[in-house]
């Protein structure tokens, strides 16, 4: 993959520092504020993606923090190559500058602008977390392929959403590290026989109890186009009233917080007035397994984030997805091809998709989520001397990026 870079070049797209001056039209920042800048410094502001604050997908081409060519007049003269933030000073449009709280460790916060948003955005898009409410959707099983800079942060963010996280790595020595940052299982992805065995377990495993279909009697409510369902031995439910009741209690939970949530012990599939002995008891989940102890049967994964930056076969990971699961490629592997068996997608409604960092709205949400919960990458600050090059690629550094 040719990025069209020319040298000399100043890189760096995970920036954090302190504002020293602002222009006359700047309204959101002032001197003395902690601020961060990510991978994008400009976009057209006029296309659909920019209107949706998904500037990384700008139809006319976003301008990257370094190695891009300026063209919208907001990041220096047009036609010049951008240079990144490994510098003494940096100038940027306020749309792409994100305020950080006072007291935050800038060295730890900076990598969130790349590794953090790159893993956060697809997890949220695929229903693994709801940043607006701070509450996860029904627990998802998430796989993180690769435990480098992206993968290490991805494990932490997925864990913060309440997900069961399976870490995949080619380095057996990272097993303990994976469990320490929140993984519930670890798979050595260079073990081909182990990967095949897991795929067979996924293919043969029955659905968990809460997902098994139950037989219901259905009838259409005259004139509404809606169907009511009656579980065997239960009472018939009115879906309109059930939906209204759900919205009411969700509003109460937002107002009253955890106390209301703890007292919410009704079955939403049964009308309140008709609920009785026939409605049955609500099944409570058992205690979680101890960290590092895999389940007896490897269940399929709802989402897999593939962070690997080198060419590799994607099919083994497709085979580990649950029906309706999604494999998201976020590692740049160049133009190397990977063969996918189409039937493995078609017959289980699985999805192969890509994702690129995140827009300004998602970046602000990610920073709030991570900073308030103290979710940061493991960092080591090193001097920019000749010795740093060999050190950053040494395996002992751990989750290096």
mmCIF file of C-alpha atoms in Angstrom:
data_model
loop_
_atom_site.group_PDB
_atom_site.id
_atom_site.type_symbol
_atom_site.label_atom_id
_atom_site.label_comp_id
_atom_site.label_asym_id
_atom_site.label_seq_id
_atom_site.Cartn_x
_atom_site.Cartn_y
_atom_site.Cartn_z
ATOM 1 C CA UNK A 1 0.000 0.000 0.000
ATOM 2 C CA UNK A 2 1.577 3.258 -1.171
ATOM 3 C CA UNK A 3 0.828 6.149 1.183
ATOM 4 C CA UNK A 4 2.569 8.651 -1.077
ATOM 5 C CA UNK A 5 4.874 9.977 1.627
ATOM 6 C CA UNK A 6 7.826 12.226 0.855
ATOM 7 C CA UNK A 7 10.793 12.851 3.094
ATOM 8 C CA UNK A 8 11.967 14.437 5.312
ATOM 9 C CA UNK A 9 8.781 13.896 7.315
ATOM 10 C CA UNK A 10 7.766 14.651 10.892
ATOM 11 C CA UNK A 11 5.356 11.870 11.998
ATOM 12 C CA UNK A 12 3.083 11.620 15.017
ATOM 13 C CA UNK A 13 -0.719 11.402 15.094
ATOM 14 C CA UNK A 14 -1.347 10.803 18.809
ATOM 15 C CA UNK A 15 -0.797 14.248 20.246
ATOM 16 C CA UNK A 16 -1.369 15.758 23.666
ATOM 17 C CA UNK A 17 -0.225 19.088 25.002
ATOM 18 C CA UNK A 18 -1.252 22.462 26.376
ATOM 19 C CA UNK A 19 -2.878 25.300 24.404
ATOM 20 C CA UNK A 20 -0.584 28.332 24.221
ATOM 21 C CA UNK A 21 -2.615 30.568 21.891
ATOM 22 C CA UNK A 22 -5.992 30.619 20.083
ATOM 23 C CA UNK A 23 -7.371 32.480 17.090
ATOM 24 C CA UNK A 24 -10.082 35.124 17.253
ATOM 25 C CA UNK A 25 -12.838 32.698 16.139
ATOM 26 C CA UNK A 26 -11.987 29.895 18.578
ATOM 27 C CA UNK A 27 -14.745 29.411 21.159
ATOM 28 C CA UNK A 28 -14.172 25.984 22.739
ATOM 29 C CA UNK A 29 -10.560 26.260 23.891
ATOM 30 C CA UNK A 30 -8.389 28.799 25.645
ATOM 31 C CA UNK A 31 -4.724 29.071 26.632
ATOM 32 C CA UNK A 32 -3.823 26.696 29.430
ATOM 33 C CA UNK A 33 -6.268 23.963 28.410
ATOM 34 C CA UNK A 34 -5.026 20.415 28.038
ATOM 35 C CA UNK A 35 -5.766 19.307 24.507
ATOM 36 C CA UNK A 36 -5.298 16.304 22.244
ATOM 37 C CA UNK A 37 -5.214 15.795 18.468
ATOM 38 C CA UNK A 38 -5.748 12.551 16.611
ATOM 39 C CA UNK A 39 -5.226 11.205 13.104
ATOM 40 C CA UNK A 40 -7.264 13.831 11.195
ATOM 41 C CA UNK A 41 -6.643 17.581 10.974
ATOM 42 C CA UNK A 42 -9.028 18.653 8.189
ATOM 43 C CA UNK A 43 -11.877 17.560 5.913
ATOM 44 C CA UNK A 44 -14.255 19.213 3.469
ATOM 45 C CA UNK A 45 -17.023 19.947 6.072
ATOM 46 C CA UNK A 46 -19.608 19.722 3.273
ATOM 47 C CA UNK A 47 -20.231 16.048 2.479
ATOM 48 C CA UNK A 48 -22.593 13.638 4.198
ATOM 49 C CA UNK A 49 -19.826 12.009 6.255
ATOM 50 C CA UNK A 50 -18.614 15.378 7.549
ATOM 51 C CA UNK A 51 -22.197 16.410 8.373
ATOM 52 C CA UNK A 52 -22.496 13.206 10.415
ATOM 53 C CA UNK A 53 -19.202 14.047 12.171
ATOM 54 C CA UNK A 54 -17.586 10.998 10.560
ATOM 55 C CA UNK A 55 -14.809 13.085 9.016
ATOM 56 C CA UNK A 56 -12.471 10.115 8.585
ATOM 57 C CA UNK A 57 -14.772 8.968 5.750
ATOM 58 C CA UNK A 58 -14.950 12.394 4.072
ATOM 59 C CA UNK A 59 -16.132 11.878 0.469
ATOM 60 C CA UNK A 60 -13.605 14.412 -0.783
ATOM 61 C CA UNK A 61 -10.770 12.993 1.289
ATOM 62 C CA UNK A 62 -9.790 13.745 4.862
ATOM 63 C CA UNK A 63 -6.421 15.335 5.576
ATOM 64 C CA UNK A 64 -4.297 13.152 7.848
ATOM 65 C CA UNK A 65 -2.194 14.573 10.632
ATOM 66 C CA UNK A 66 0.987 13.688 8.792
ATOM 67 C CA UNK A 67 1.813 12.482 5.300
ATOM 68 C CA UNK A 68 -1.318 13.986 3.686
ATOM 69 C CA UNK A 69 -1.644 16.866 1.253
ATOM 70 C CA UNK A 70 -3.542 19.937 2.473
ATOM 71 C CA UNK A 71 -6.466 21.077 0.304
ATOM 72 C CA UNK A 72 -9.154 22.866 2.346
ATOM 73 C CA UNK A 73 -7.185 25.874 3.576
ATOM 74 C CA UNK A 74 -7.547 25.154 7.284
ATOM 75 C CA UNK A 75 -4.191 23.454 7.882
ATOM 76 C CA UNK A 76 -1.634 25.592 6.137
ATOM 77 C CA UNK A 77 -1.303 26.413 2.432
ATOM 78 C CA UNK A 78 -2.963 24.023 -0.015
ATOM 79 C CA UNK A 79 -0.759 21.482 -1.751
ATOM 80 C CA UNK A 80 1.708 21.042 1.106
ATOM 81 C CA UNK A 81 2.441 17.794 2.929
ATOM 82 C CA UNK A 82 1.240 17.712 6.534
ATOM 83 C CA UNK A 83 3.709 17.085 9.347
ATOM 84 C CA UNK A 84 2.722 15.467 12.616
ATOM 85 C CA UNK A 85 3.022 16.255 16.265
ATOM 86 C CA UNK A 86 6.454 14.950 17.185
ATOM 87 C CA UNK A 87 7.446 18.593 17.352
ATOM 88 C CA UNK A 88 7.712 21.526 19.719
ATOM 89 C CA UNK A 89 4.453 23.130 18.532
ATOM 90 C CA UNK A 90 1.402 22.216 16.450
ATOM 91 C CA UNK A 91 -1.387 24.319 14.911
ATOM 92 C CA UNK A 92 -4.807 22.795 14.235
ATOM 93 C CA UNK A 93 -8.434 23.756 13.589
ATOM 94 C CA UNK A 94 -10.443 23.572 16.824
ATOM 95 C CA UNK A 95 -12.851 20.989 15.335
ATOM 96 C CA UNK A 96 -10.028 18.458 15.530
ATOM 97 C CA UNK A 97 -8.688 19.481 18.947
ATOM 98 C CA UNK A 98 -10.187 17.646 21.941
ATOM 99 C CA UNK A 99 -10.088 19.096 25.418
ATOM 100 C CA UNK A 100 -8.712 16.927 28.215
ATOM 101 C CA UNK A 101 -9.332 17.394 31.947
ATOM 102 C CA UNK A 102 -6.733 19.079 34.087
ATOM 103 C CA UNK A 103 -4.567 16.587 35.907
ATOM 104 C CA UNK A 104 -4.786 13.853 33.288
ATOM 105 C CA UNK A 105 -1.486 12.207 32.375
ATOM 106 C CA UNK A 106 -0.913 13.479 28.832
ATOM 107 C CA UNK A 107 1.492 10.649 28.018
ATOM 108 C CA UNK A 108 -1.206 8.084 28.787
ATOM 109 C CA UNK A 109 -4.007 10.021 27.131
ATOM 110 C CA UNK A 110 -2.234 10.600 23.807
ATOM 111 C CA UNK A 111 -2.460 7.003 22.459
ATOM 112 C CA UNK A 112 -6.219 7.025 22.985
ATOM 113 C CA UNK A 113 -6.426 9.315 19.932
ATOM 114 C CA UNK A 114 -5.365 6.391 17.730
ATOM 115 C CA UNK A 115 -5.562 3.020 19.481
ATOM 116 C CA UNK A 116 -8.465 4.106 21.701
ATOM 117 C CA UNK A 117 -10.778 5.491 19.039
ATOM 118 C CA UNK A 118 -9.843 2.801 16.491
ATOM 119 C CA UNK A 119 -11.114 0.044 18.788
ATOM 120 C CA UNK A 120 -13.852 2.019 20.571
ATOM 121 C CA UNK A 121 -15.745 3.105 17.452
ATOM 122 C CA UNK A 122 -16.473 -0.320 15.900
ATOM 123 C CA UNK A 123 -17.357 -1.803 19.294
ATOM 124 C CA UNK A 124 -19.963 0.911 19.836
ATOM 125 C CA UNK A 125 -21.247 0.721 16.249
ATOM 126 C CA UNK A 126 -21.826 -3.028 16.690
ATOM 127 C CA UNK A 127 -23.762 -2.694 19.931
ATOM 128 C CA UNK A 128 -21.095 -3.650 22.447
ATOM 129 C CA UNK A 129 -21.555 -0.474 24.484
ATOM 130 C CA UNK A 130 -23.875 2.505 24.827
ATOM 131 C CA UNK A 131 -21.791 5.567 25.708
ATOM 132 C CA UNK A 132 -24.812 7.859 26.067
ATOM 133 C CA UNK A 133 -26.206 5.865 28.984
ATOM 134 C CA UNK A 134 -22.992 4.309 30.246
ATOM 135 C CA UNK A 135 -24.697 0.902 30.275
ATOM 136 C CA UNK A 136 -23.812 -1.999 27.990
ATOM 137 C CA UNK A 137 -26.351 -3.836 25.890
ATOM 138 C CA UNK A 138 -26.847 -7.550 26.631
ATOM 139 C CA UNK A 139 -23.379 -8.969 27.180
ATOM 140 C CA UNK A 140 -21.411 -9.560 23.993
ATOM 141 C CA UNK A 141 -18.529 -11.929 23.368
ATOM 142 C CA UNK A 142 -15.693 -10.027 21.746
ATOM 143 C CA UNK A 143 -12.478 -11.321 20.221
ATOM 144 C CA UNK A 144 -9.387 -9.118 19.920
ATOM 145 C CA UNK A 145 -6.836 -10.423 17.416
ATOM 146 C CA UNK A 146 -3.351 -9.123 18.157
ATOM 147 C CA UNK A 147 -2.109 -7.691 21.451
ATOM 148 C CA UNK A 148 -0.050 -4.773 20.219
ATOM 149 C CA UNK A 149 -0.922 -1.128 20.702
ATOM 150 C CA UNK A 150 -4.442 -1.455 19.289
ATOM 151 C CA UNK A 151 -5.257 -4.832 20.795
ATOM 152 C CA UNK A 152 -4.161 -4.005 24.332
ATOM 153 C CA UNK A 153 -6.417 -0.956 24.456
ATOM 154 C CA UNK A 154 -9.206 -2.862 22.674
ATOM 155 C CA UNK A 155 -9.262 -5.512 25.402
ATOM 156 C CA UNK A 156 -9.571 -2.843 28.092
ATOM 157 C CA UNK A 157 -12.366 -0.970 26.322
ATOM 158 C CA UNK A 158 -14.353 -4.118 25.530
ATOM 159 C CA UNK A 159 -14.014 -5.189 29.159
ATOM 160 C CA UNK A 160 -15.267 -1.786 30.318
ATOM 161 C CA UNK A 161 -18.421 -2.385 28.266
ATOM 162 C CA UNK A 162 -19.073 -5.585 30.223
ATOM 163 C CA UNK A 163 -18.087 -7.887 27.367
ATOM 164 C CA UNK A 164 -16.511 -11.316 27.643
ATOM 165 C CA UNK A 165 -13.179 -10.799 25.872
ATOM 166 C CA UNK A 166 -11.109 -13.465 24.132
ATOM 167 C CA UNK A 167 -7.573 -12.377 23.250
ATOM 168 C CA UNK A 168 -5.747 -13.906 20.275
ATOM 169 C CA UNK A 169 -1.981 -13.552 19.958
ATOM 170 C CA UNK A 170 0.974 -15.254 18.286
ATOM 171 C CA UNK A 171 3.058 -14.643 21.423
ATOM 172 C CA UNK A 172 2.456 -17.165 24.212
ATOM 173 C CA UNK A 173 4.303 -14.904 26.662
ATOM 174 C CA UNK A 174 1.434 -12.385 26.455
ATOM 175 C CA UNK A 175 -1.069 -14.817 27.998
ATOM 176 C CA UNK A 176 -0.730 -13.494 31.561
ATOM 177 C CA UNK A 177 -0.727 -9.894 30.307
ATOM 178 C CA UNK A 178 -3.990 -10.539 28.452
ATOM 179 C CA UNK A 179 -5.718 -11.770 31.588
ATOM 180 C CA UNK A 180 -4.282 -8.881 33.613
ATOM 181 C CA UNK A 181 -5.903 -6.264 31.345
ATOM 182 C CA UNK A 182 -9.328 -7.927 31.262
ATOM 183 C CA UNK A 183 -9.412 -10.895 28.894
ATOM 184 C CA UNK A 184 -11.447 -13.894 30.033
ATOM 185 C CA UNK A 185 -9.751 -16.322 27.639
ATOM 186 C CA UNK A 186 -6.532 -16.472 25.611
ATOM 187 C CA UNK A 187 -5.914 -18.288 22.338
ATOM 188 C CA UNK A 188 -2.524 -18.781 20.679
ATOM 189 C CA UNK A 189 -3.510 -18.149 17.074
ATOM 190 C CA UNK A 190 -0.407 -19.861 15.671
ATOM 191 C CA UNK A 191 -1.751 -23.169 16.975
ATOM 192 C CA UNK A 192 -3.672 -24.255 13.861
ATOM 193 C CA UNK A 193 -5.106 -27.389 15.466
ATOM 194 C CA UNK A 194 -6.415 -25.400 18.428
ATOM 195 C CA UNK A 195 -8.041 -22.862 16.088
ATOM 196 C CA UNK A 196 -9.722 -25.666 14.117
ATOM 197 C CA UNK A 197 -10.932 -27.311 17.307
ATOM 198 C CA UNK A 198 -12.477 -24.056 18.500
ATOM 199 C CA UNK A 199 -14.204 -23.574 15.134
ATOM 200 C CA UNK A 200 -15.701 -27.054 15.444
ATOM 201 C CA UNK A 201 -16.933 -26.294 18.946
ATOM 202 C CA UNK A 202 -18.600 -23.138 17.640
ATOM 203 C CA UNK A 203 -20.242 -25.051 14.789
ATOM 204 C CA UNK A 204 -21.479 -27.868 17.031
ATOM 205 C CA UNK A 205 -22.477 -25.870 20.113
ATOM 206 C CA UNK A 206 -26.199 -25.408 20.875
ATOM 207 C CA UNK A 207 -27.403 -21.854 21.465
ATOM 208 C CA UNK A 208 -27.249 -20.675 25.077
ATOM 209 C CA UNK A 209 -30.531 -21.077 27.013
ATOM 210 C CA UNK A 210 -31.548 -17.435 26.722
ATOM 211 C CA UNK A 211 -31.284 -17.618 22.914
ATOM 212 C CA UNK A 212 -33.156 -20.872 22.297
ATOM 213 C CA UNK A 213 -36.425 -20.274 20.478
ATOM 214 C CA UNK A 214 -39.675 -21.117 22.247
ATOM 215 C CA UNK A 215 -42.923 -22.102 20.653
ATOM 216 C CA UNK A 216 -45.581 -19.389 20.799
ATOM 217 C CA UNK A 217 -49.162 -18.986 19.701
ATOM 218 C CA UNK A 218 -49.574 -15.894 17.518
ATOM 219 C CA UNK A 219 -52.579 -13.994 16.317
ATOM 220 C CA UNK A 220 -52.880 -10.682 14.542
ATOM 221 C CA UNK A 221 -54.649 -7.888 16.370
ATOM 222 C CA UNK A 222 -57.395 -6.789 14.060
ATOM 223 C CA UNK A 223 -56.702 -3.478 12.349
ATOM 224 C CA UNK A 224 -53.261 -2.945 13.887
ATOM 225 C CA UNK A 225 -50.932 -5.100 11.826
ATOM 226 C CA UNK A 226 -49.321 -6.181 15.110
ATOM 227 C CA UNK A 227 -49.050 -9.724 16.375
ATOM 228 C CA UNK A 228 -49.383 -10.754 19.983
ATOM 229 C CA UNK A 229 -47.476 -13.662 21.443
ATOM 230 C CA UNK A 230 -48.450 -16.110 24.125
ATOM 231 C CA UNK A 231 -45.706 -18.236 25.679
ATOM 232 C CA UNK A 232 -46.904 -21.780 26.515
ATOM 233 C CA UNK A 233 -48.969 -21.551 29.692
ATOM 234 C CA UNK A 234 -48.533 -17.772 29.842
ATOM 235 C CA UNK A 235 -50.764 -14.751 29.297
ATOM 236 C CA UNK A 236 -51.202 -12.970 25.994
ATOM 237 C CA UNK A 237 -49.143 -9.777 25.719
ATOM 238 C CA UNK A 238 -50.012 -6.466 24.086
ATOM 239 C CA UNK A 239 -46.804 -5.323 22.278
ATOM 240 C CA UNK A 240 -47.850 -1.659 22.202
ATOM 241 C CA UNK A 241 -48.340 -1.517 25.964
ATOM 242 C CA UNK A 242 -45.152 -3.541 26.538
ATOM 243 C CA UNK A 243 -43.106 -1.086 24.451
ATOM 244 C CA UNK A 244 -44.607 1.913 26.251
ATOM 245 C CA UNK A 245 -43.925 0.305 29.617
ATOM 246 C CA UNK A 246 -40.302 -0.371 28.633
ATOM 247 C CA UNK A 247 -39.782 3.262 27.627
ATOM 248 C CA UNK A 248 -41.290 4.455 30.915
ATOM 249 C CA UNK A 249 -39.006 2.343 33.066
ATOM 250 C CA UNK A 250 -35.942 3.233 31.024
ATOM 251 C CA UNK A 251 -36.751 6.906 31.617
ATOM 252 C CA UNK A 252 -37.119 6.223 35.350
ATOM 253 C CA UNK A 253 -33.770 4.447 35.395
ATOM 254 C CA UNK A 254 -32.096 7.440 33.815
ATOM 255 C CA UNK A 255 -33.595 9.713 36.476
ATOM 256 C CA UNK A 256 -33.204 7.485 39.537
ATOM 257 C CA UNK A 257 -30.063 5.585 38.615
ATOM 258 C CA UNK A 258 -28.943 2.294 40.112
ATOM 259 C CA UNK A 259 -31.678 2.137 42.783
ATOM 260 C CA UNK A 260 -34.390 1.955 40.182
ATOM 261 C CA UNK A 261 -32.384 -0.506 38.081
ATOM 262 C CA UNK A 262 -31.932 -2.802 41.060
ATOM 263 C CA UNK A 263 -35.653 -2.841 41.767
ATOM 264 C CA UNK A 264 -36.593 -3.603 38.162
ATOM 265 C CA UNK A 265 -37.594 -7.268 38.498
ATOM 266 C CA UNK A 266 -40.409 -7.665 36.009
ATOM 267 C CA UNK A 267 -40.603 -9.728 32.834
ATOM 268 C CA UNK A 268 -40.986 -7.298 29.921
ATOM 269 C CA UNK A 269 -42.524 -9.998 27.727
ATOM 270 C CA UNK A 270 -45.623 -10.229 29.957
ATOM 271 C CA UNK A 271 -48.285 -7.601 30.541
ATOM 272 C CA UNK A 272 -48.257 -6.267 34.105
ATOM 273 C CA UNK A 273 -51.982 -6.747 34.610
ATOM 274 C CA UNK A 274 -51.873 -10.326 33.347
ATOM 275 C CA UNK A 275 -48.626 -11.390 35.006
ATOM 276 C CA UNK A 276 -49.220 -14.233 37.404
ATOM 277 C CA UNK A 277 -48.028 -17.675 38.303
ATOM 278 C CA UNK A 278 -48.084 -18.720 34.651
ATOM 279 C CA UNK A 279 -45.574 -16.066 33.731
ATOM 280 C CA UNK A 280 -42.743 -17.986 35.402
ATOM 281 C CA UNK A 281 -39.692 -16.720 37.249
ATOM 282 C CA UNK A 282 -36.936 -14.607 35.779
ATOM 283 C CA UNK A 283 -33.776 -16.642 35.266
ATOM 284 C CA UNK A 284 -30.773 -15.160 37.042
ATOM 285 C CA UNK A 285 -27.282 -15.664 35.588
ATOM 286 C CA UNK A 286 -24.849 -17.724 37.606
ATOM 287 C CA UNK A 287 -21.520 -16.458 38.931
ATOM 288 C CA UNK A 288 -18.882 -15.629 36.303
ATOM 289 C CA UNK A 289 -16.053 -18.041 35.658
ATOM 290 C CA UNK A 290 -12.736 -17.325 37.306
ATOM 291 C CA UNK A 291 -10.364 -15.228 35.157
ATOM 292 C CA UNK A 292 -8.238 -17.372 32.889
ATOM 293 C CA UNK A 293 -10.552 -20.378 33.065
ATOM 294 C CA UNK A 294 -12.159 -21.020 29.651
ATOM 295 C CA UNK A 295 -15.715 -22.287 29.352
ATOM 296 C CA UNK A 296 -16.283 -25.996 28.759
ATOM 297 C CA UNK A 297 -17.485 -25.204 25.245
ATOM 298 C CA UNK A 298 -16.091 -22.310 23.237
ATOM 299 C CA UNK A 299 -19.114 -20.262 22.207
ATOM 300 C CA UNK A 300 -19.036 -18.156 19.075
ATOM 301 C CA UNK A 301 -17.997 -14.533 19.179
ATOM 302 C CA UNK A 302 -20.371 -11.671 18.387
ATOM 303 C CA UNK A 303 -17.605 -9.291 17.299
ATOM 304 C CA UNK A 304 -13.950 -9.822 16.421
ATOM 305 C CA UNK A 305 -11.589 -6.879 16.003
ATOM 306 C CA UNK A 306 -8.635 -7.873 13.830
ATOM 307 C CA UNK A 307 -5.750 -5.512 14.599
ATOM 308 C CA UNK A 308 -2.959 -7.421 12.843
ATOM 309 C CA UNK A 309 -0.835 -5.202 10.559
ATOM 310 C CA UNK A 310 0.634 -8.066 8.491
ATOM 311 C CA UNK A 311 -1.031 -10.209 5.771
ATOM 312 C CA UNK A 312 -2.836 -13.240 7.208
ATOM 313 C CA UNK A 313 -5.787 -15.550 6.603
ATOM 314 C CA UNK A 314 -9.121 -14.147 7.800
ATOM 315 C CA UNK A 315 -11.149 -17.356 7.397
ATOM 316 C CA UNK A 316 -10.146 -18.904 10.771
ATOM 317 C CA UNK A 317 -11.668 -15.889 12.514
ATOM 318 C CA UNK A 318 -14.839 -15.938 10.409
ATOM 319 C CA UNK A 319 -15.248 -19.543 11.572
ATOM 320 C CA UNK A 320 -15.209 -18.409 15.215
ATOM 321 C CA UNK A 321 -18.118 -15.974 14.806
ATOM 322 C CA UNK A 322 -21.628 -16.630 16.021
ATOM 323 C CA UNK A 323 -24.479 -16.289 13.521
ATOM 324 C CA UNK A 324 -24.905 -12.565 12.796
ATOM 325 C CA UNK A 325 -21.375 -11.984 14.084
ATOM 326 C CA UNK A 326 -19.003 -9.436 12.551
ATOM 327 C CA UNK A 327 -15.284 -9.611 11.818
ATOM 328 C CA UNK A 328 -13.925 -6.051 11.718
ATOM 329 C CA UNK A 329 -10.570 -5.429 10.051
ATOM 330 C CA UNK A 330 -8.834 -2.430 11.620
ATOM 331 C CA UNK A 331 -5.205 -3.364 10.985
ATOM 332 C CA UNK A 332 -3.655 -2.055 7.754
ATOM 333 C CA UNK A 333 -2.181 -5.074 5.976
ATOM 334 C CA UNK A 334 -1.403 -3.475 2.630
ATOM 335 C CA UNK A 335 -2.939 -4.869 -0.541
ATOM 336 C CA UNK A 336 -2.414 -8.540 0.267
ATOM 337 C CA UNK A 337 -5.441 -10.695 -0.545
ATOM 338 C CA UNK A 338 -7.166 -13.028 1.916
ATOM 339 C CA UNK A 339 -9.562 -15.702 0.705
ATOM 340 C CA UNK A 340 -12.953 -15.892 2.399
ATOM 341 C CA UNK A 341 -15.338 -18.770 1.761
ATOM 342 C CA UNK A 342 -18.585 -16.980 0.774
ATOM 343 C CA UNK A 343 -20.821 -19.747 2.140
ATOM 344 C CA UNK A 344 -19.309 -19.232 5.620
ATOM 345 C CA UNK A 345 -20.867 -15.762 5.557
ATOM 346 C CA UNK A 346 -24.090 -16.536 3.711
ATOM 347 C CA UNK A 347 -25.290 -19.491 5.766
ATOM 348 C CA UNK A 348 -24.762 -17.778 9.125
ATOM 349 C CA UNK A 349 -25.416 -14.151 8.128
ATOM 350 C CA UNK A 350 -21.923 -13.201 9.230
ATOM 351 C CA UNK A 351 -20.354 -9.900 8.222
ATOM 352 C CA UNK A 352 -16.850 -8.900 7.164
ATOM 353 C CA UNK A 353 -16.304 -5.167 7.488
ATOM 354 C CA UNK A 354 -13.608 -2.570 7.990
ATOM 355 C CA UNK A 355 -13.313 0.435 10.276
ATOM 356 C CA UNK A 356 -11.021 3.472 10.287
ATOM 357 C CA UNK A 357 -10.379 5.410 13.524
ATOM 358 C CA UNK A 358 -13.473 7.522 14.374
ATOM 359 C CA UNK A 359 -15.046 10.926 13.786
ATOM 360 C CA UNK A 360 -15.008 13.930 16.075
ATOM 361 C CA UNK A 361 -18.234 13.019 17.913
ATOM 362 C CA UNK A 362 -17.099 9.473 18.611
ATOM 363 C CA UNK A 363 -13.652 10.700 19.662
ATOM 364 C CA UNK A 364 -15.138 13.035 22.266
ATOM 365 C CA UNK A 365 -17.320 10.200 23.595
ATOM 366 C CA UNK A 366 -14.352 7.830 23.688
ATOM 367 C CA UNK A 367 -12.223 10.296 25.646
ATOM 368 C CA UNK A 368 -14.996 10.878 28.184
ATOM 369 C CA UNK A 369 -15.571 7.132 28.556
ATOM 370 C CA UNK A 370 -11.898 6.246 28.947
ATOM 371 C CA UNK A 371 -10.689 9.188 31.031
ATOM 372 C CA UNK A 372 -13.521 8.998 33.569
ATOM 373 C CA UNK A 373 -12.951 5.241 33.969
ATOM 374 C CA UNK A 374 -9.155 5.558 33.878
ATOM 375 C CA UNK A 375 -8.837 3.306 30.848
ATOM 376 C CA UNK A 376 -5.388 4.067 29.456
ATOM 377 C CA UNK A 377 -2.785 2.118 27.526
ATOM 378 C CA UNK A 378 0.350 0.949 29.282
ATOM 379 C CA UNK A 379 2.995 3.501 28.294
ATOM 380 C CA UNK A 380 6.700 4.055 28.797
ATOM 381 C CA UNK A 381 8.157 7.443 27.954
ATOM 382 C CA UNK A 382 11.516 7.126 26.229
ATOM 383 C CA UNK A 383 14.026 9.653 24.958
ATOM 384 C CA UNK A 384 14.059 10.299 21.200
ATOM 385 C CA UNK A 385 17.643 9.163 20.836
ATOM 386 C CA UNK A 386 19.233 6.679 18.465
ATOM 387 C CA UNK A 387 18.597 3.824 20.902
ATOM 388 C CA UNK A 388 14.828 4.187 20.849
ATOM 389 C CA UNK A 389 14.381 2.486 17.466
ATOM 390 C CA UNK A 390 15.591 -0.927 18.612
ATOM 391 C CA UNK A 391 13.790 -0.616 21.943
ATOM 392 C CA UNK A 392 10.285 -0.002 20.593
ATOM 393 C CA UNK A 393 10.412 -3.245 18.610
ATOM 394 C CA UNK A 394 11.732 -5.388 21.445
ATOM 395 C CA UNK A 395 9.190 -8.010 22.636
ATOM 396 C CA UNK A 396 9.795 -7.124 26.266
ATOM 397 C CA UNK A 397 8.048 -3.788 25.730
ATOM 398 C CA UNK A 398 4.694 -5.591 25.725
ATOM 399 C CA UNK A 399 1.772 -3.809 24.051
ATOM 400 C CA UNK A 400 3.976 -1.605 21.877
ATOM 401 C CA UNK A 401 2.560 0.619 19.176
#
